Amino acid sequence: MGTTGLPTNLTQGSRTKGGIGESTLRPDGVLKVTGEFAYSSDMWHEDMLWGQILRSTVAHAEILSIDTAEALATPGVYAVMTYDDLPTEVKHYGLEIQDTPVLAHGKVRHHGEPVAIVAADHPETARRAAAKIKVEYRELPVITDEASATAPDAIHVHEGRTDHHIGHVAHPNIVHRQPIVRGDVAAARERADVIVEGEYVFGMQDQAFLGPESGLAVPAEDGGVDLYIATQWLHSDLRQIAPVLGLPEDKVRMTLAGVGGAFGGREDLSMQIHACLLALRTGKPVKIVYNRFESFFGHVHRHPAKLYYEHGATSDGKLTHLKARIVLDGGAYASASPAVVGNASSLGAGPYVIDDVDIEAIALYTNNPPCGAMRGFGAVQACFAYEAQMDKLAAKLGMDPVQLRQLNAMEQGTLLPTGQAVDSPAPVAELLRRVKAMPLPPEQQWLTAGEAPDVRQLPGGLSNTTHGEGVVRGIGYAVGIKNVGFSEGFDDYSTARVRMEVVGGEPVATVHTAMAEVGQGGITVHAQIARTELGVTQVTINPADTQVGSAGSTSASRQTYVTGGAVRNSCELVREKVLEIGRRKFGTYHPAWATAELLLEGGKVVTDAGEVLADLVDVLGDEAVEVEAEWRHRPTEPFDLRTGQGFGHVQYTFAAHRAVVEVDTELGLVKVIELACAQDVGKALNPLSVLGQIQGGTVQGLGIAVMEEIVVDPKTAKVRNPSFTDYLIPTILDTPTIPVDVLELADDHAPYGLRGVGEAPTLSSTPAVLAAIRDATGLDLNRTPVRPEHLTGTA
């Protein structure tokens, strides 16, 4: 299968048209590709003001003074606010640790930190006024790496920390530390015939989503505010916003606006509080839209990392032990760093059976840009390192790299280094077998029938840098493990409200959740679930807002699992109420009404044998049935802070990749020809969406392998490339063929047996590409992204 076809091995859909198992189209898909989709930045309101943020020009400095007089005197300016103008004693926010100031106070801790906000009647007026604000700084030494962060005389990025992590870290500039210790690594090391070591560097990646940060805050007559916002988690935003505004949560009403993408970058607040503050101060609607330059400063990024790994193995290839240390740079504020540390450490051994393990993961406070959630969430960085180690071991043992991985692959029942048993299918060896068995693309496909090279298929592409001289092919493999859902004791649940009634002579179901649709296709799946469970064709999806219970974050590959589970749960309860109405109205006329297994299909009540008992229109009549219900996955528990033992994750998902690359070894240029993937999805509720998630995650992993990196000056901690001119992301010309082989091995603990899909392919595509480049060049590449100078020896 190529990039546009669908796998032929997926299960068939339900008996209700448009139900689960069918490739129904996303309602926002055509609008987005044609440019007609209404993003949050397209919102408009009569008498609207425009907000602008003044950001710090230095990474670490005391604020000596802020002079706003000239900005306030600018015609068209309605308000200028600094930290001193905040209305309540609550002036900080954060996902877990409330360490992020709404506006900088006393000092700035990273380049681009918000210092002041302006509201004006035109965006250009707001920008000019912000530029007139005079801020006097006294620069301080910058903390940029582990050495400078943990030195005995290091400046504390956050003075006087009191959060709950401070008691188990060795230095206040360490956000969180999580060890994972099992067995006896020292003794196991003595049994190893072969030992390989590696030090790996993983670059800072940007989410690069469609649609920059934007929102519209509208003051309300009751003294509250209505916020229309592009986000990943409405209720988490609400929990952080309301205290700063000094309002009860029911007076901060939030509605999801059009989101183009997120990938973790919208989990943290950006302009939400600023827009609300300006709207309440001026009494007018205020819209804020970041430009792309601001966007690089306005959201968190993927943690850059340094990883130190040692693996041992016997002469026949069985792994004896793993010792690893993972250092994540969290930047100036905590964001999701503690949870990223938990993921990196607990998944740091990869999908392999290793009895003796000693892993330590930490996240640092530095003056670099804040880092937090991004697709793969700590497991990506670890996978890059442990897969490079597998290739090193295979080379040293003289083994096939796929065979080595299969020999040590975990399976259902495997005990993880955390002591948790994998209690659902773990087809790691089978995924590797499948991806290796896929046909390879033909050699030298850049040659046309007339033997003239097609430069579009060569490294360097249309830049016409090579005609095939010095081009070498390489093949590499990788496999990864990712958790699904929130972990470590977090109460992970979702809420769904489902209503069923007759509208225009037809039964209609309405689904209302707070799930943020960020491009993952959740609203499509919710409609499919409702059609399947309620047997109706017409399903309306209400806009997501805070007028219904929380759906949690659109992250951790959890929404289809958890919010899909809530929709299913609510639909089942609605169905029972509909059948109760039917039994009341028609039960005396047919004995089949007394049976428990009645189905709703095609707008009718039928028996399991297909006998029609009644039309749903007749059953419901003028009545409407509505249920709001929650759904929780199995409880997890925090990892022990000394040993890392604990039932920390609720589900695991696996993907394997084979990369085929062609490298111009003289010029250092790379062309990724193919990235074949095999993944277990448990159950494909929408095969087309599953394919899109796998291919999208694969390309995002490709990006960090060969081009994407936010470059931060190590001396000043300033971002050097905050725009898509200098921060490169893959385009369609960089995207290879991505054949996909999908397994559906049900997880009995999950709704419909499904697994989260979107993150796992991001893990293994990056190390597969690096493995292929190593195969082509023979170089020991240990960092992402790989640049031409790394391949030509000019770095």
mmCIF file with all atom_site columns, N, CA, C and O in Angstrom, residues 574-585 593 595-600 605-606 616 619:
data_model
loop_
_atom_site.group_PDB
_atom_site.id
_atom_site.type_symbol
_atom_site.label_atom_id
_atom_site.label_alt_id
_atom_site.label_comp_id
_atom_site.label_asym_id
_atom_site.label_entity_id
_atom_site.label_seq_id
_atom_site.pdbx_PDB_ins_code
_atom_site.Cartn_x
_atom_site.Cartn_y
_atom_site.Cartn_z
_atom_site.occupancy
_atom_site.B_iso_or_equiv
_atom_site.pdbx_formal_charge
_atom_site.auth_seq_id
_atom_site.auth_comp_id
_atom_site.auth_asym_id
_atom_site.auth_atom_id
_atom_site.pdbx_PDB_model_num
ATOM 1  N N  . VAL A 1 574 ? -28.478 5.925  26.959 1.00 0.00 ? 574 VAL A N  1
ATOM 2  C CA . VAL A 1 574 ? -29.585 6.470  26.162 1.00 0.00 ? 574 VAL A CA 1
ATOM 3  C C  . VAL A 1 574 ? -30.367 5.333  25.515 1.00 0.00 ? 574 VAL A C  1
ATOM 4  O O  . VAL A 1 574 ? -31.610 5.327  25.500 1.00 0.00 ? 574 VAL A O  1
ATOM 5  N N  . ARG A 1 575 ? -29.660 4.370  24.960 1.00 0.00 ? 575 ARG A N  1
ATOM 6  C CA . ARG A 1 575 ? -30.328 3.244  24.297 1.00 0.00 ? 575 ARG A CA 1
ATOM 7  C C  . ARG A 1 575 ? -31.231 2.502  25.264 1.00 0.00 ? 575 ARG A C  1
ATOM 8  O O  . ARG A 1 575 ? -32.364 2.154  24.920 1.00 0.00 ? 575 ARG A O  1
ATOM 9  N N  . GLU A 1 576 ? -30.764 2.280  26.480 1.00 0.00 ? 576 GLU A N  1
ATOM 10 C CA . GLU A 1 576 ? -31.596 1.591  27.461 1.00 0.00 ? 576 GLU A CA 1
ATOM 11 C C  . GLU A 1 576 ? -32.858 2.386  27.786 1.00 0.00 ? 576 GLU A C  1
ATOM 12 O O  . GLU A 1 576 ? -33.942 1.825  27.958 1.00 0.00 ? 576 GLU A O  1
ATOM 13 N N  . LYS A 1 577 ? -32.718 3.712  27.854 1.00 0.00 ? 577 LYS A N  1
ATOM 14 C CA . LYS A 1 577 ? -33.899 4.536  28.133 1.00 0.00 ? 577 LYS A CA 1
ATOM 15 C C  . LYS A 1 577 ? -34.877 4.521  26.954 1.00 0.00 ? 577 LYS A C  1
ATOM 16 O O  . LYS A 1 577 ? -36.094 4.526  27.152 1.00 0.00 ? 577 LYS A O  1
ATOM 17 N N  . VAL A 1 578 ? -34.334 4.521  25.733 1.00 0.00 ? 578 VAL A N  1
ATOM 18 C CA . VAL A 1 578 ? -35.197 4.429  24.554 1.00 0.00 ? 578 VAL A CA 1
ATOM 19 C C  . VAL A 1 578 ? -35.949 3.102  24.555 1.00 0.00 ? 578 VAL A C  1
ATOM 20 O O  . VAL A 1 578 ? -37.154 3.041  24.276 1.00 0.00 ? 578 VAL A O  1
ATOM 21 N N  . LEU A 1 579 ? -35.240 2.042  24.873 1.00 0.00 ? 579 LEU A N  1
ATOM 22 C CA . LEU A 1 579 ? -35.895 0.731  24.906 1.00 0.00 ? 579 LEU A CA 1
ATOM 23 C C  . LEU A 1 579 ? -36.938 0.665  26.029 1.00 0.00 ? 579 LEU A C  1
ATOM 24 O O  . LEU A 1 579 ? -37.978 0.003  25.883 1.00 0.00 ? 579 LEU A O  1
ATOM 25 N N  . GLU A 1 580 ? -36.682 1.357  27.128 1.00 0.00 ? 580 GLU A N  1
ATOM 26 C CA . GLU A 1 580 ? -37.686 1.399  28.197 1.00 0.00 ? 580 GLU A CA 1
ATOM 27 C C  . GLU A 1 580 ? -38.964 2.071  27.703 1.00 0.00 ? 580 GLU A C  1
ATOM 28 O O  . GLU A 1 580 ? -40.081 1.627  28.009 1.00 0.00 ? 580 GLU A O  1
ATOM 29 N N  . ILE A 1 581 ? -38.786 3.148  26.928 1.00 0.00 ? 581 ILE A N  1
ATOM 30 C CA . ILE A 1 581 ? -39.957 3.813  26.351 1.00 0.00 ? 581 ILE A CA 1
ATOM 31 C C  . ILE A 1 581 ? -40.683 2.857  25.414 1.00 0.00 ? 581 ILE A C  1
ATOM 32 O O  . ILE A 1 581 ? -41.921 2.750  25.430 1.00 0.00 ? 581 ILE A O  1
ATOM 33 N N  . GLY A 1 582 ? -39.894 2.138  24.595 1.00 0.00 ? 582 GLY A N  1
ATOM 34 C CA . GLY A 1 582 ? -40.499 1.188  23.659 1.00 0.00 ? 582 GLY A CA 1
ATOM 35 C C  . GLY A 1 582 ? -41.242 0.079  24.367 1.00 0.00 ? 582 GLY A C  1
ATOM 36 O O  . GLY A 1 582 ? -42.341 -0.332 23.927 1.00 0.00 ? 582 GLY A O  1
ATOM 37 N N  . ARG A 1 583 ? -40.645 -0.422 25.433 1.00 0.00 ? 583 ARG A N  1
ATOM 38 C CA . ARG A 1 583 ? -41.323 -1.487 26.178 1.00 0.00 ? 583 ARG A CA 1
ATOM 39 C C  . ARG A 1 583 ? -42.634 -0.971 26.787 1.00 0.00 ? 583 ARG A C  1
ATOM 40 O O  . ARG A 1 583 ? -43.633 -1.687 26.848 1.00 0.00 ? 583 ARG A O  1
ATOM 41 N N  . ARG A 1 584 ? -42.579 0.299  27.244 1.00 0.00 ? 584 ARG A N  1
ATOM 42 C CA . ARG A 1 584 ? -43.794 0.867  27.816 1.00 0.00 ? 584 ARG A CA 1
ATOM 43 C C  . ARG A 1 584 ? -44.893 1.026  26.772 1.00 0.00 ? 584 ARG A C  1
ATOM 44 O O  . ARG A 1 584 ? -46.066 0.816  27.048 1.00 0.00 ? 584 ARG A O  1
ATOM 45 N N  . LYS A 1 585 ? -44.479 1.415  25.559 1.00 0.00 ? 585 LYS A N  1
ATOM 46 C CA . LYS A 1 585 ? -45.474 1.667  24.510 1.00 0.00 ? 585 LYS A CA 1
ATOM 47 C C  . LYS A 1 585 ? -45.896 0.413  23.759 1.00 0.00 ? 585 LYS A C  1
ATOM 48 O O  . LYS A 1 585 ? -47.066 0.243  23.401 1.00 0.00 ? 585 LYS A O  1
ATOM 49 N N  . TRP A 1 593 ? -39.999 -7.903 23.021 1.00 0.00 ? 593 TRP A N  1
ATOM 50 C CA . TRP A 1 593 ? -39.640 -6.707 23.799 1.00 0.00 ? 593 TRP A CA 1
ATOM 51 C C  . TRP A 1 593 ? -39.116 -7.066 25.189 1.00 0.00 ? 593 TRP A C  1
ATOM 52 O O  . TRP A 1 593 ? -38.433 -6.271 25.828 1.00 0.00 ? 593 TRP A O  1
ATOM 53 N N  . THR A 1 595 ? -36.965 -9.335 25.838 1.00 0.00 ? 595 THR A N  1
ATOM 54 C CA . THR A 1 595 ? -35.571 -9.801 25.808 1.00 0.00 ? 595 THR A CA 1
ATOM 55 C C  . THR A 1 595 ? -34.615 -8.645 26.072 1.00 0.00 ? 595 THR A C  1
ATOM 56 O O  . THR A 1 595 ? -34.922 -7.485 25.824 1.00 0.00 ? 595 THR A O  1
ATOM 57 N N  . ALA A 1 596 ? -33.461 -8.991 26.571 1.00 0.00 ? 596 ALA A N  1
ATOM 58 C CA . ALA A 1 596 ? -32.471 -7.957 26.903 1.00 0.00 ? 596 ALA A CA 1
ATOM 59 C C  . ALA A 1 596 ? -31.706 -7.471 25.680 1.00 0.00 ? 596 ALA A C  1
ATOM 60 O O  . ALA A 1 596 ? -31.248 -6.344 25.637 1.00 0.00 ? 596 ALA A O  1
ATOM 61 N N  . GLU A 1 597 ? -31.531 -8.346 24.674 1.00 0.00 ? 597 GLU A N  1
ATOM 62 C CA . GLU A 1 597 ? -30.648 -8.029 23.547 1.00 0.00 ? 597 GLU A CA 1
ATOM 63 C C  . GLU A 1 597 ? -31.432 -7.447 22.378 1.00 0.00 ? 597 GLU A C  1
ATOM 64 O O  . GLU A 1 597 ? -31.554 -8.064 21.314 1.00 0.00 ? 597 GLU A O  1
ATOM 65 N N  . LEU A 1 598 ? -31.991 -6.276 22.568 1.00 0.00 ? 598 LEU A N  1
ATOM 66 C CA . LEU A 1 598 ? -32.615 -5.568 21.462 1.00 0.00 ? 598 LEU A CA 1
ATOM 67 C C  . LEU A 1 598 ? -31.617 -4.537 20.924 1.00 0.00 ? 598 LEU A C  1
ATOM 68 O O  . LEU A 1 598 ? -30.875 -3.910 21.674 1.00 0.00 ? 598 LEU A O  1
ATOM 69 N N  . LEU A 1 599 ? -31.615 -4.369 19.607 1.00 0.00 ? 599 LEU A N  1
ATOM 70 C CA . LEU A 1 599 ? -30.653 -3.493 18.956 1.00 0.00 ? 599 LEU A CA 1
ATOM 71 C C  . LEU A 1 599 ? -31.360 -2.309 18.323 1.00 0.00 ? 599 LEU A C  1
ATOM 72 O O  . LEU A 1 599 ? -32.547 -2.379 17.972 1.00 0.00 ? 599 LEU A O  1
ATOM 73 N N  . LEU A 1 600 ? -30.609 -1.205 18.165 1.00 0.00 ? 600 LEU A N  1
ATOM 74 C CA . LEU A 1 600 ? -31.088 -0.060 17.397 1.00 0.00 ? 600 LEU A CA 1
ATOM 75 C C  . LEU A 1 600 ? -30.270 -0.011 16.119 1.00 0.00 ? 600 LEU A C  1
ATOM 76 O O  . LEU A 1 600 ? -29.059 0.167  16.154 1.00 0.00 ? 600 LEU A O  1
ATOM 77 N N  . VAL A 1 605 ? -35.972 -0.416 16.021 1.00 0.00 ? 605 VAL A N  1
ATOM 78 C CA . VAL A 1 605 ? -35.668 -1.375 17.078 1.00 0.00 ? 605 VAL A CA 1
ATOM 79 C C  . VAL A 1 605 ? -35.803 -2.764 16.487 1.00 0.00 ? 605 VAL A C  1
ATOM 80 O O  . VAL A 1 605 ? -36.846 -3.105 15.915 1.00 0.00 ? 605 VAL A O  1
ATOM 81 N N  . VAL A 1 606 ? -34.729 -3.565 16.593 1.00 0.00 ? 606 VAL A N  1
ATOM 82 C CA . VAL A 1 606 ? -34.752 -4.898 15.992 1.00 0.00 ? 606 VAL A CA 1
ATOM 83 C C  . VAL A 1 606 ? -34.249 -5.915 17.012 1.00 0.00 ? 606 VAL A C  1
ATOM 84 O O  . VAL A 1 606 ? -33.551 -5.577 17.969 1.00 0.00 ? 606 VAL A O  1
ATOM 85 N N  . LEU A 1 616 ? -37.989 3.924  15.370 1.00 0.00 ? 616 LEU A N  1
ATOM 86 C CA . LEU A 1 616 ? -37.561 4.794  16.458 1.00 0.00 ? 616 LEU A CA 1
ATOM 87 C C  . LEU A 1 616 ? -38.390 6.071  16.535 1.00 0.00 ? 616 LEU A C  1
ATOM 88 O O  . LEU A 1 616 ? -38.591 6.627  17.622 1.00 0.00 ? 616 LEU A O  1
ATOM 89 N N  . VAL A 1 619 ? -41.291 5.116  18.546 1.00 0.00 ? 619 VAL A N  1
ATOM 90 C CA . VAL A 1 619 ? -40.926 4.861  19.938 1.00 0.00 ? 619 VAL A CA 1
ATOM 91 C C  . VAL A 1 619 ? -40.760 6.181  20.696 1.00 0.00 ? 619 VAL A C  1
ATOM 92 O O  . VAL A 1 619 ? -41.306 6.369  21.794 1.00 0.00 ? 619 VAL A O  1
#
